[in-house]
PDB file of N, CA, C and O in Angstrom:
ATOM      1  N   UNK A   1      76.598 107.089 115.176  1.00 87.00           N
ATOM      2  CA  UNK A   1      75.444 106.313 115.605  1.00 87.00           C
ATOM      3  C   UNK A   1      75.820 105.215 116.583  1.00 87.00           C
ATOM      4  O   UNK A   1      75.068 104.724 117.424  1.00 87.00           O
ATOM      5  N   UNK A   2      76.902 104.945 116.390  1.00 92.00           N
ATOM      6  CA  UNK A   2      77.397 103.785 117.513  1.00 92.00           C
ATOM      7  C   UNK A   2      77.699 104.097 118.733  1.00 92.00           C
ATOM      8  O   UNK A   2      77.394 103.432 119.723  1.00 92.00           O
ATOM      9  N   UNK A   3      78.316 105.126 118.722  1.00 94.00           N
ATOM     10  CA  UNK A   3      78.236 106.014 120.207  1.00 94.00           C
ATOM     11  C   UNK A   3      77.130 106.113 120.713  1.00 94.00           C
ATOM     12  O   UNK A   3      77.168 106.140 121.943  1.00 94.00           O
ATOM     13  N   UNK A   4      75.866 106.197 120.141  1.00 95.00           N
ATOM     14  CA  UNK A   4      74.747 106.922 120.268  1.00 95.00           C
ATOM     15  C   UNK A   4      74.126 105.054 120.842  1.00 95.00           C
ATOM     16  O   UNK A   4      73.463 104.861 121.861  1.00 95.00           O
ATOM     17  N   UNK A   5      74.409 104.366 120.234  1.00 96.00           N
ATOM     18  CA  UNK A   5      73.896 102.574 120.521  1.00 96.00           C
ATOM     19  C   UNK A   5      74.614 102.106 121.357  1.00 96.00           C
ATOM     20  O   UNK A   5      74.386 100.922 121.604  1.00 96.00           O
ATOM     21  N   UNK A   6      76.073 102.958 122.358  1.00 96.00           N
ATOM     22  CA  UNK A   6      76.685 102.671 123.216  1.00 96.00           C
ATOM     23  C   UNK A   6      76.234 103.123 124.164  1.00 96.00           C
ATOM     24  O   UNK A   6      76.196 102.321 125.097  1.00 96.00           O
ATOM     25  N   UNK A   7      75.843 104.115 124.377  1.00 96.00           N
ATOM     26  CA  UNK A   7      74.983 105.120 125.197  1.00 96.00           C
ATOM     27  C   UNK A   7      73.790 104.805 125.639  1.00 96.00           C
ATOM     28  O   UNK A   7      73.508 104.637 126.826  1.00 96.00           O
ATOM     29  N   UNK A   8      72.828 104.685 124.440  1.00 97.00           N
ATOM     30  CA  UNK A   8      71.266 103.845 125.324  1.00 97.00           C
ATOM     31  C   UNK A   8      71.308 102.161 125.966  1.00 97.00           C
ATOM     32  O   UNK A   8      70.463 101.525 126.595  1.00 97.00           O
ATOM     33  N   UNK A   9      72.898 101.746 125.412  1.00 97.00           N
ATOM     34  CA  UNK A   9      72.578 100.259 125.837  1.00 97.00           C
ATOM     35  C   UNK A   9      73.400 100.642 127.209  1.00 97.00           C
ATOM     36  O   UNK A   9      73.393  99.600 127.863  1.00 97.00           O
ATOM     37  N   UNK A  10      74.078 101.616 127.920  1.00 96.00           N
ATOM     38  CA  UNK A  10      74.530 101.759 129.336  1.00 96.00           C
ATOM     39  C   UNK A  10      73.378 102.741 129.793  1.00 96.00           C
ATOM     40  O   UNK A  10      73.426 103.206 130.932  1.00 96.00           O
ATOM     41  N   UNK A  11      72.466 103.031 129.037  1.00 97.00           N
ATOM     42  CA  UNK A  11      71.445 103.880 129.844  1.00 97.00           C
ATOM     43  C   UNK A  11      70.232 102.586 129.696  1.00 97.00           C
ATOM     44  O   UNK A  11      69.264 103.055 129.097  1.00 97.00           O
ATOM     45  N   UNK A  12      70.050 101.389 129.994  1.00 96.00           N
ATOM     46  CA  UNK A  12      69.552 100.716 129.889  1.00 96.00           C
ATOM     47  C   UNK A  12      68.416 100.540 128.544  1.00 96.00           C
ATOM     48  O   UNK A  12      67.524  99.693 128.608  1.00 96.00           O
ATOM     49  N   UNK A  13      68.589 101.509 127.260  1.00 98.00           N
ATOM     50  CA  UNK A  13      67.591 101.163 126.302  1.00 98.00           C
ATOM     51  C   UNK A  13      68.014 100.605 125.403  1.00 98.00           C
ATOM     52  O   UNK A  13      68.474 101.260 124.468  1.00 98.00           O
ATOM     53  N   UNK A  14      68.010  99.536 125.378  1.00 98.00           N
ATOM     54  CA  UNK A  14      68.164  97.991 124.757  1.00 98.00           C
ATOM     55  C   UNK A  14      67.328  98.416 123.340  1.00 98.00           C
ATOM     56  O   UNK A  14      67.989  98.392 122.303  1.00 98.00           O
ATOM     57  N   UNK A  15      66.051  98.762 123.268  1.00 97.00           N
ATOM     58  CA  UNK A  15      65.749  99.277 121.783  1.00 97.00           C
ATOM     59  C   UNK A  15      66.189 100.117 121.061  1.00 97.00           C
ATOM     60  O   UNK A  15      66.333  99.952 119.850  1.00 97.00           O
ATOM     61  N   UNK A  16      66.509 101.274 121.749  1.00 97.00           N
ATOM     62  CA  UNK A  16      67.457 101.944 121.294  1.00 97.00           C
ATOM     63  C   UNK A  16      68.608 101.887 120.754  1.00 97.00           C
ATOM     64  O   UNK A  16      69.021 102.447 119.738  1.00 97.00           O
ATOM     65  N   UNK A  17      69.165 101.128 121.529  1.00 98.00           N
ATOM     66  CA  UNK A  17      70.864 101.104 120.969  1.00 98.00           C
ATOM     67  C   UNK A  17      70.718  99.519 119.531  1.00 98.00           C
ATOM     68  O   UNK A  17      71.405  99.305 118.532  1.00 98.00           O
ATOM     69  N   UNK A  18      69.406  98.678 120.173  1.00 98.00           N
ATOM     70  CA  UNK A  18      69.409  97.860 118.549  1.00 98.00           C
ATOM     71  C   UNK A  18      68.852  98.547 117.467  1.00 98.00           C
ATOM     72  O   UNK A  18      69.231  98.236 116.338  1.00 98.00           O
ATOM     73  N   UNK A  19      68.091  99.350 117.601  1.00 97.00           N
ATOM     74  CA  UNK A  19      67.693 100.237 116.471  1.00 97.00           C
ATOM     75  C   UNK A  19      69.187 101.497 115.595  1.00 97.00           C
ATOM     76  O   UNK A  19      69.257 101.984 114.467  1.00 97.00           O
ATOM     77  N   UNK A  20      69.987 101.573 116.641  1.00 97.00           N
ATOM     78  CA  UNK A  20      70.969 102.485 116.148  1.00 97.00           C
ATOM     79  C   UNK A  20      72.231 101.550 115.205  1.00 97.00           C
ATOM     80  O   UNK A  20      73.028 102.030 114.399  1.00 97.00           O
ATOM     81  N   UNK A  21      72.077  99.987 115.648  1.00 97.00           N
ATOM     82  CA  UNK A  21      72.579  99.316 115.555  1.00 97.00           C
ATOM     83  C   UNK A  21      71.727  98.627 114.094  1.00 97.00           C
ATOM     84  O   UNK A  21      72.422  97.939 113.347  1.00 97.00           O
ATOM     85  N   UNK A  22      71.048  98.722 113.930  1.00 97.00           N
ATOM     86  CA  UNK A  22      69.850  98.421 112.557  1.00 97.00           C
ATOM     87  C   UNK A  22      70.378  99.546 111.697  1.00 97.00           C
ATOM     88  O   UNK A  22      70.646  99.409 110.504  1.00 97.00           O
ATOM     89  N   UNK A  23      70.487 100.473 112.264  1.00 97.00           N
ATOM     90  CA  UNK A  23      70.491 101.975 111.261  1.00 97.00           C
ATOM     91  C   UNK A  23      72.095 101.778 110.422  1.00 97.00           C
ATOM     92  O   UNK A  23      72.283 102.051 109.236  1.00 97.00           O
ATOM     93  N   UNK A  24      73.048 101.287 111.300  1.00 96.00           N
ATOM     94  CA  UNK A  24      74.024 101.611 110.925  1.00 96.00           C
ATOM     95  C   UNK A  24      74.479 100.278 109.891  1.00 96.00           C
ATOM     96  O   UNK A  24      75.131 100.651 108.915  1.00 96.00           O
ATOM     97  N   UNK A  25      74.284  99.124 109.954  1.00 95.00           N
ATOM     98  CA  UNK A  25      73.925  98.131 109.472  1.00 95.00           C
ATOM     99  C   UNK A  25      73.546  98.683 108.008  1.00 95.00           C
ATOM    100  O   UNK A  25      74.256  98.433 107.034  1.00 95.00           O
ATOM    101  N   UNK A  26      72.621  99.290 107.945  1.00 96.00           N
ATOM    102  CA  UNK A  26      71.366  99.588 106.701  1.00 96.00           C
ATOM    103  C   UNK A  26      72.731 100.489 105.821  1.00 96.00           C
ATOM    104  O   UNK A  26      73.192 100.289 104.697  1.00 96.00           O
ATOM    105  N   UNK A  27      73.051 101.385 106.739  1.00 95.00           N
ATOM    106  CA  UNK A  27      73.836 102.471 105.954  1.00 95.00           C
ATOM    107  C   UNK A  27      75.229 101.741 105.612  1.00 95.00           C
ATOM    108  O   UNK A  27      75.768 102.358 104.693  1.00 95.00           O
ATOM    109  N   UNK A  28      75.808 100.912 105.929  1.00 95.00           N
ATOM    110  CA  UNK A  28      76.593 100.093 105.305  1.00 95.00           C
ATOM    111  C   UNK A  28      76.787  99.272 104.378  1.00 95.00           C
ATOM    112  O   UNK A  28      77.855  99.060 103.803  1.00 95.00           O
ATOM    113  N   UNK A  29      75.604  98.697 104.161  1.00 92.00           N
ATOM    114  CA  UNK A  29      75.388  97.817 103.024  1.00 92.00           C
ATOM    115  C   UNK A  29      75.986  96.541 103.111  1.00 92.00           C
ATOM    116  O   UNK A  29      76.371  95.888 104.081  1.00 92.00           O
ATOM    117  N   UNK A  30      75.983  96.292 101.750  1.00 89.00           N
ATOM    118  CA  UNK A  30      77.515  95.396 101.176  1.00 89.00           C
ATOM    119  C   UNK A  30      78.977  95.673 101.164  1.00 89.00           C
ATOM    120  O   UNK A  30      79.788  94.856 100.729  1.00 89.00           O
ATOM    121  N   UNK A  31      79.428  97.279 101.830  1.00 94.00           N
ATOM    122  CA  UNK A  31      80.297  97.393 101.352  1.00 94.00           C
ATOM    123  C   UNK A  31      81.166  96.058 102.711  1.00 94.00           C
ATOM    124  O   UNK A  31      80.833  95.916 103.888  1.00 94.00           O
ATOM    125  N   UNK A  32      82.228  95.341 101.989  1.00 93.00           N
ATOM    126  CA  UNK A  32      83.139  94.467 103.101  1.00 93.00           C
ATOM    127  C   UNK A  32      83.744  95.109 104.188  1.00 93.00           C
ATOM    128  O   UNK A  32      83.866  94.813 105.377  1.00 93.00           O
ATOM    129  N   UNK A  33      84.167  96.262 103.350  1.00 92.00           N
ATOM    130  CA  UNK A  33      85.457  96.465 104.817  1.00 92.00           C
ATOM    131  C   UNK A  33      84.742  97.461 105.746  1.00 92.00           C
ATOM    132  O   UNK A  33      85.010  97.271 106.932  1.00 92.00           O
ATOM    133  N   UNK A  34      83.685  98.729 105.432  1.00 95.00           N
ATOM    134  CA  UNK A  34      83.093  98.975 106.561  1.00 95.00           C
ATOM    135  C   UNK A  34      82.430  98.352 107.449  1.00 95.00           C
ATOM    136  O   UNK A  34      82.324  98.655 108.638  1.00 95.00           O
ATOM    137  N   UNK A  35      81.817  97.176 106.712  1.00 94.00           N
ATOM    138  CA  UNK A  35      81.262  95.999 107.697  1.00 94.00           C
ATOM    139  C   UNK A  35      81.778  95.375 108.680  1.00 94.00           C
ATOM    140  O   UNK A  35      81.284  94.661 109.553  1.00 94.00           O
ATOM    141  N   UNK A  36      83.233  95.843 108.369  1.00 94.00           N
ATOM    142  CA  UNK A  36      84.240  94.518 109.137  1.00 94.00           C
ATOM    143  C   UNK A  36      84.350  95.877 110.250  1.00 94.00           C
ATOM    144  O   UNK A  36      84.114  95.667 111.439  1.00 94.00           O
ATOM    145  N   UNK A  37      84.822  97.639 109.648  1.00 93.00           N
ATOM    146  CA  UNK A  37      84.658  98.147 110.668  1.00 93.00           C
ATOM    147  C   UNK A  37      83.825  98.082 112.146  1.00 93.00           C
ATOM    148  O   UNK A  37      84.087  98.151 113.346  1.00 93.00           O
ATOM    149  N   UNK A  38      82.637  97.903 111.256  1.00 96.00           N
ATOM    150  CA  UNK A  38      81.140  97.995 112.158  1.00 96.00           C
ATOM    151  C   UNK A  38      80.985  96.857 112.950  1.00 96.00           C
ATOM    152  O   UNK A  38      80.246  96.861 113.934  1.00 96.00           O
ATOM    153  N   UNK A  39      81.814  95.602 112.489  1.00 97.00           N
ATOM    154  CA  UNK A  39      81.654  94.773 113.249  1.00 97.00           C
ATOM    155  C   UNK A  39      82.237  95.095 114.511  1.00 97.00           C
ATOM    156  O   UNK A  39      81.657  94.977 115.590  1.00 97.00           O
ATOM    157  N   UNK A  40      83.670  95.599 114.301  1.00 96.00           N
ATOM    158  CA  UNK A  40      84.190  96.147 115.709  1.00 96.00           C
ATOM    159  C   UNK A  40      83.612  96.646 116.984  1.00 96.00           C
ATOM    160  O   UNK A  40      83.908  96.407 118.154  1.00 96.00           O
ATOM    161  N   UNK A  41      82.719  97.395 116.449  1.00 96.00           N
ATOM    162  CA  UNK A  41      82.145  98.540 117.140  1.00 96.00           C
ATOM    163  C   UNK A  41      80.627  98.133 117.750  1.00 96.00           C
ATOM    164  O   UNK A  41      80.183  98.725 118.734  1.00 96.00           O
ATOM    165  N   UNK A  42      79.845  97.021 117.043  1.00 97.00           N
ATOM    166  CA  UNK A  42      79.057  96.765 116.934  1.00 97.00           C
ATOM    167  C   UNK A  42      79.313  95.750 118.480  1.00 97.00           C
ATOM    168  O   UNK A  42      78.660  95.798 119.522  1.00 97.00           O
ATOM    169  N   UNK A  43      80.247  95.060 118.208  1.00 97.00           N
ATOM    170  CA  UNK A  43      80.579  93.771 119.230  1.00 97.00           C
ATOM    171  C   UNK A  43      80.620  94.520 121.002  1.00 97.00           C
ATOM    172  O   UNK A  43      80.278  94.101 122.108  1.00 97.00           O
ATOM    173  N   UNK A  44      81.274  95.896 120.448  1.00 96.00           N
ATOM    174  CA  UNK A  44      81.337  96.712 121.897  1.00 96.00           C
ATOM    175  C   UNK A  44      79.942  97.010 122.689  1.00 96.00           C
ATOM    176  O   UNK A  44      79.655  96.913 123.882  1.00 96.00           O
ATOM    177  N   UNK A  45      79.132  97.440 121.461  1.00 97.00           N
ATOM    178  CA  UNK A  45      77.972  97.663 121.975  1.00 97.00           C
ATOM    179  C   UNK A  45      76.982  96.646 122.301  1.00 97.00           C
ATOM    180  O   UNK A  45      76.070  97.031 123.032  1.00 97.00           O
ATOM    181  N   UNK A  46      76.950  94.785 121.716  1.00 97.00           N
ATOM    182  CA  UNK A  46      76.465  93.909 122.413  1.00 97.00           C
ATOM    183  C   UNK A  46      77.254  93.674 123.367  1.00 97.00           C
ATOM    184  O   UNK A  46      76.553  93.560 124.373  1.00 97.00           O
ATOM    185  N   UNK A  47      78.490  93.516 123.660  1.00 95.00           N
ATOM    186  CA  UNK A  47      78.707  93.474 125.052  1.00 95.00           C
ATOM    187  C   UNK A  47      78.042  94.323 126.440  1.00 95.00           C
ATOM    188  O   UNK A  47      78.108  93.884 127.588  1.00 95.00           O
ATOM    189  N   UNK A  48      77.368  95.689 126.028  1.00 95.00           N
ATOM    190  CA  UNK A  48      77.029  96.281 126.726  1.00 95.00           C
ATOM    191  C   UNK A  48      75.457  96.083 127.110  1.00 95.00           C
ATOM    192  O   UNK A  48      74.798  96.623 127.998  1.00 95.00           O
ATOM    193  N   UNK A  49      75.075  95.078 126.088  1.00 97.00           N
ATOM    194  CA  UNK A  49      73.446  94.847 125.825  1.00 97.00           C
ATOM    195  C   UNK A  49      73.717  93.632 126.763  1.00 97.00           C
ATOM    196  O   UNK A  49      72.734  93.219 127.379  1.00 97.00           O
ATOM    197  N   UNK A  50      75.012  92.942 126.978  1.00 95.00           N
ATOM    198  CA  UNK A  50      75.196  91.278 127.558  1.00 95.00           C
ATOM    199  C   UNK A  50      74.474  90.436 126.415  1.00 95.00           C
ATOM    200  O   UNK A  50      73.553  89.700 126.769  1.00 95.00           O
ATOM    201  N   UNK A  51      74.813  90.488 125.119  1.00 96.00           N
ATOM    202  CA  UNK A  51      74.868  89.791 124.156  1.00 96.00           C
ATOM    203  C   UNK A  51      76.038  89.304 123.521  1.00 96.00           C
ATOM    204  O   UNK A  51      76.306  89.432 122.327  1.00 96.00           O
ATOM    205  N   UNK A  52      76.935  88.559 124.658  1.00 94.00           N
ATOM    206  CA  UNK A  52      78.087  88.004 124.371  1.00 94.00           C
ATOM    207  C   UNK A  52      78.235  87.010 123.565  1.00 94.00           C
ATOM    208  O   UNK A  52      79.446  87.010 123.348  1.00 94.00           O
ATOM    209  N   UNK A  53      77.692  86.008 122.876  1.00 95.00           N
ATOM    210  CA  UNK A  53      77.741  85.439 122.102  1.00 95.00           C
ATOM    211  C   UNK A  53      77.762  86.363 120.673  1.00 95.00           C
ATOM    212  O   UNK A  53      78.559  86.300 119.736  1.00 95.00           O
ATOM    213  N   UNK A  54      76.683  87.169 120.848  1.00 96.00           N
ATOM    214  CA  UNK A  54      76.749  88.042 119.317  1.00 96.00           C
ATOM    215  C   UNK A  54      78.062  88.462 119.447  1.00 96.00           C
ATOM    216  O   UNK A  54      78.842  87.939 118.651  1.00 96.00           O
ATOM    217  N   UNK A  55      78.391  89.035 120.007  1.00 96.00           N
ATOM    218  CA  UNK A  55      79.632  89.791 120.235  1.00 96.00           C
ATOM    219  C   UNK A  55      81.020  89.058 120.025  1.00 96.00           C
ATOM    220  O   UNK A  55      81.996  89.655 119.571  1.00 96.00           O
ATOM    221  N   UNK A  56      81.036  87.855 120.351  1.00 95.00           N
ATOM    222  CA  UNK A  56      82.025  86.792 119.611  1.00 95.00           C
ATOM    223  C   UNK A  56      81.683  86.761 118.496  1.00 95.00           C
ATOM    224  O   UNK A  56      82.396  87.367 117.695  1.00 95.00           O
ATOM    225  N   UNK A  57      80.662  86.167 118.068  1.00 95.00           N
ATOM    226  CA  UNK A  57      80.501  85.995 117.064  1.00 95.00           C
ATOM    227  C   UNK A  57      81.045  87.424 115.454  1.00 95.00           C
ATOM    228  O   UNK A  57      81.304  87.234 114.265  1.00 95.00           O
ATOM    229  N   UNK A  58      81.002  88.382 116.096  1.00 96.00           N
ATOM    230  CA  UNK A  58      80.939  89.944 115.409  1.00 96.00           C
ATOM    231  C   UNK A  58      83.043  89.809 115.505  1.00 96.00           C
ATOM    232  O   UNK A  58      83.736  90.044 114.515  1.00 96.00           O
ATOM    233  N   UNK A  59      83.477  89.512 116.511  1.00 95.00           N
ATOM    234  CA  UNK A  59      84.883  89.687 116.945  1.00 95.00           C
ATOM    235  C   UNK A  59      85.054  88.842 115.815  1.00 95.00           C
ATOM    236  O   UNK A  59      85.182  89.295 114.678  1.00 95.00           O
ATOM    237  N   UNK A  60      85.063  87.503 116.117  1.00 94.00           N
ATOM    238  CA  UNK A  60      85.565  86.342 115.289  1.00 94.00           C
ATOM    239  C   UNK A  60      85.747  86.963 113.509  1.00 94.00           C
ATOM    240  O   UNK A  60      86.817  87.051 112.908  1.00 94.00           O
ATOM    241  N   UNK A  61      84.499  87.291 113.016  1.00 95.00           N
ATOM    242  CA  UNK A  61      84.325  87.906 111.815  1.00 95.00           C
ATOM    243  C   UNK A  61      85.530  88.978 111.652  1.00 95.00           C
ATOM    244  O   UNK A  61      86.402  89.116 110.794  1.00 95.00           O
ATOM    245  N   UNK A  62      85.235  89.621 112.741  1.00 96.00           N
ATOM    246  CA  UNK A  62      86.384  90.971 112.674  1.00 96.00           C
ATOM    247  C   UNK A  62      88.220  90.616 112.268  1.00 96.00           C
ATOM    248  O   UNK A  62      89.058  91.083 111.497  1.00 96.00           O
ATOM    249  N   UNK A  63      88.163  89.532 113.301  1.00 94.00           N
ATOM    250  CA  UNK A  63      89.845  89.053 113.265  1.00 94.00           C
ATOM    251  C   UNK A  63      89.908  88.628 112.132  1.00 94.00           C
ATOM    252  O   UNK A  63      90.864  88.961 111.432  1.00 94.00           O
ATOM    253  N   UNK A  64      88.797  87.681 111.579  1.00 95.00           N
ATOM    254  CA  UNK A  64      89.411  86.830 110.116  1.00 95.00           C
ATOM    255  C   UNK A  64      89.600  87.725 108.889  1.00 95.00           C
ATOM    256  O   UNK A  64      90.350  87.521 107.935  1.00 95.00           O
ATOM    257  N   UNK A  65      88.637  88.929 109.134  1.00 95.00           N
ATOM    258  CA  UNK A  65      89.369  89.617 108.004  1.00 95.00           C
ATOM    259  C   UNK A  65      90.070  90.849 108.276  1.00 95.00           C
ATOM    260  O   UNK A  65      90.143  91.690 107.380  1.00 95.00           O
ATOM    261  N   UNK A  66      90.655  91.082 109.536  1.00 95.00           N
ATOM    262  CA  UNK A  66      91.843  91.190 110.077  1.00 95.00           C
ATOM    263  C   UNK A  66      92.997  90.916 111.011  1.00 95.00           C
ATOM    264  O   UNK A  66      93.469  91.454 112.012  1.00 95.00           O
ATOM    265  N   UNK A  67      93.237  89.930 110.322  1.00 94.00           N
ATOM    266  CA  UNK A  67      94.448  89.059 110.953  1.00 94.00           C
ATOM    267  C   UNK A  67      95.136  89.427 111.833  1.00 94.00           C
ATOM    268  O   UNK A  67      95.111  88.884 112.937  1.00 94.00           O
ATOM    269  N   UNK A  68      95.947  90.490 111.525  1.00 94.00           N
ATOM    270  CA  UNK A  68      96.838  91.676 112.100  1.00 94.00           C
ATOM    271  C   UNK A  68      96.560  92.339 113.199  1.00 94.00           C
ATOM    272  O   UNK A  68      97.391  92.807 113.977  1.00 94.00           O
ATOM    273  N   UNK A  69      95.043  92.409 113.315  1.00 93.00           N
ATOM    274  CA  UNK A  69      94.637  92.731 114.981  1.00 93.00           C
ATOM    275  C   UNK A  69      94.372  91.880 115.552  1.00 93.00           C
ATOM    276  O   UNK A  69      93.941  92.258 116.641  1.00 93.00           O
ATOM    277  N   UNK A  70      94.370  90.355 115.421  1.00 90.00           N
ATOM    278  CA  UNK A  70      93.943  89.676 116.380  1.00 90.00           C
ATOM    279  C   UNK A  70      94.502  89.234 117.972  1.00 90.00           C
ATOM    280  O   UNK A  70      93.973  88.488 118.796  1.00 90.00           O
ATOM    281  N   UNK A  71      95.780  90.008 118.040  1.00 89.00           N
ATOM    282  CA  UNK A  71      96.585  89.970 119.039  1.00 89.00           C
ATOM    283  C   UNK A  71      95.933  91.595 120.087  1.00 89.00           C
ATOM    284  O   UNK A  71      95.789  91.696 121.305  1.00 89.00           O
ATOM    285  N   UNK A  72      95.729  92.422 119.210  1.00 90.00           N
ATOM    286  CA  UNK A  72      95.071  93.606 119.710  1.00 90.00           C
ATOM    287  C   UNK A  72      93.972  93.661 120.268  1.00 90.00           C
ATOM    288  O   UNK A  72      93.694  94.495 121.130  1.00 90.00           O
ATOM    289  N   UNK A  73      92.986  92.526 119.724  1.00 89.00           N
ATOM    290  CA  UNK A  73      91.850  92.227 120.199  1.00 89.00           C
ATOM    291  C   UNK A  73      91.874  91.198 121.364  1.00 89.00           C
ATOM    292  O   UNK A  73      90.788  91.015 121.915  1.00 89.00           O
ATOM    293  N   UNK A  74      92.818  90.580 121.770  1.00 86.00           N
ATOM    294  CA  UNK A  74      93.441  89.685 123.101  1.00 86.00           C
ATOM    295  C   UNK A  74      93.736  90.080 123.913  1.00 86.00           C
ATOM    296  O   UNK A  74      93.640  89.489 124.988  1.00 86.00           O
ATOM    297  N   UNK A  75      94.397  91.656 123.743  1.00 89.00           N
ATOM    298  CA  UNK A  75      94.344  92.069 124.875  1.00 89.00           C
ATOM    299  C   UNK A  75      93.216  93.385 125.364  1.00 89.00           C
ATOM    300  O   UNK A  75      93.233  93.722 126.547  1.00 89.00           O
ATOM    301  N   UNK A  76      92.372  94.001 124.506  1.00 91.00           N
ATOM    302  CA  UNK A  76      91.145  95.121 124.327  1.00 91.00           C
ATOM    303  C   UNK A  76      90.603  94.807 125.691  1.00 91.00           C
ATOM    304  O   UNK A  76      90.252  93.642 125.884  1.00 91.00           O
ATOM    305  N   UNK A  77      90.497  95.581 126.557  1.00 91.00           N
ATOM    306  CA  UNK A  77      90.037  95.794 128.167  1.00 91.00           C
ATOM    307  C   UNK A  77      87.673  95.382 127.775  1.00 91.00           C
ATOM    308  O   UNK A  77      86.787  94.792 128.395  1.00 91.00           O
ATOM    309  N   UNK A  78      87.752  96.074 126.599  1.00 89.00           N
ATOM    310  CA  UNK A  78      86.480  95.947 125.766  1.00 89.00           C
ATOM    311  C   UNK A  78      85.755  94.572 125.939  1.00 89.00           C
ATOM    312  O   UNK A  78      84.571  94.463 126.259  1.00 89.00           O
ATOM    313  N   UNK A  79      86.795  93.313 125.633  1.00 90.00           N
ATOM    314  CA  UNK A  79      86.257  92.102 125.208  1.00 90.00           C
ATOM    315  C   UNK A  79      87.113  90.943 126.399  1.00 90.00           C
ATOM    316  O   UNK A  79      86.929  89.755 126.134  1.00 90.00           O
ATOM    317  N   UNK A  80      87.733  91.153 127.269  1.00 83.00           N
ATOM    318  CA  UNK A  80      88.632  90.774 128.062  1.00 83.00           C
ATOM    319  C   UNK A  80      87.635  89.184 128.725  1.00 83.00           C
ATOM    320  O   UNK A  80      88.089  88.086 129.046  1.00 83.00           O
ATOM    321  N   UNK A  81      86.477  89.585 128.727  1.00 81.00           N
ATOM    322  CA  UNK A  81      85.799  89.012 129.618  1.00 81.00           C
ATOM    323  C   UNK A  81      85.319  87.556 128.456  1.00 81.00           C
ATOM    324  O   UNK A  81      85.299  86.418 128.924  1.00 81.00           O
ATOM    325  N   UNK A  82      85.073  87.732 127.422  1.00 84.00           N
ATOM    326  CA  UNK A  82      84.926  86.664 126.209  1.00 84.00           C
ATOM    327  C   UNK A  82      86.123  86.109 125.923  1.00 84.00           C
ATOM    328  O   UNK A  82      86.250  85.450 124.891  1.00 84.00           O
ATOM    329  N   UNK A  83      87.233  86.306 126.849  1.00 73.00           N
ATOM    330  CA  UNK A  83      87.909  85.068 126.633  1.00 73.00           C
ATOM    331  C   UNK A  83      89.055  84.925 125.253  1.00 73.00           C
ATOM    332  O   UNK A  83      89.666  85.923 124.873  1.00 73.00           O
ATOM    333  N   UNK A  84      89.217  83.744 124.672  1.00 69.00           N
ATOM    334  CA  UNK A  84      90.106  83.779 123.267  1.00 69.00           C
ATOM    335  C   UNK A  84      88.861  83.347 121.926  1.00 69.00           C
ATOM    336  O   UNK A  84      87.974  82.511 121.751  1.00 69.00           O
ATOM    337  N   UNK A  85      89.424  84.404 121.258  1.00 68.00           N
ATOM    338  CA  UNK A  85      87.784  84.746 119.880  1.00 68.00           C
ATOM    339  C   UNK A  85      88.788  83.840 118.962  1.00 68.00           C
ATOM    340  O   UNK A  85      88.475  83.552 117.806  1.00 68.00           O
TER     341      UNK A  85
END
């Protein structure tokens, strides 16, 4: 589904890709660590909406509860443009 919310937000449908982005959200729940996945993925696809603040905001979450990538995410061609999260 995130592919699918990467796709309408470079084909300009902004409802689309937040609705795919709602869907996937829903199907995640509570669980923590897919969340933290989704945050990943999620941040790619507001960058593509130019919802860069969300998109920090989604990174930031991402690094703290994985530490270990936060050097990976410094250099991601993805987020280059937001600077240090």
């Amino acid at each position: 589904r995130m592919v699918a919310a990467a796709v309408a937000a470079r084909a300009g449908q902004a409802d689309s890709a937040r609705a795919a982005i709602a869907w996937a959200r829903r199907q995640v729940g509570g669980d923590r660590e897919q969340g933290l996945s989704l945050d990943y993925d999620e941040a790619a696809v507001r960058m593509l909406l130019g919802e860069r603040e969300v998109a920090r905001r989604l990174l930031a979450r991402y690094a703290a509860g994985r530490p270990a990538l936060r050097a990976f995410l410094a250099r991601d061609p993805l987020f280059r443009d937001l600077g240090r999260i």
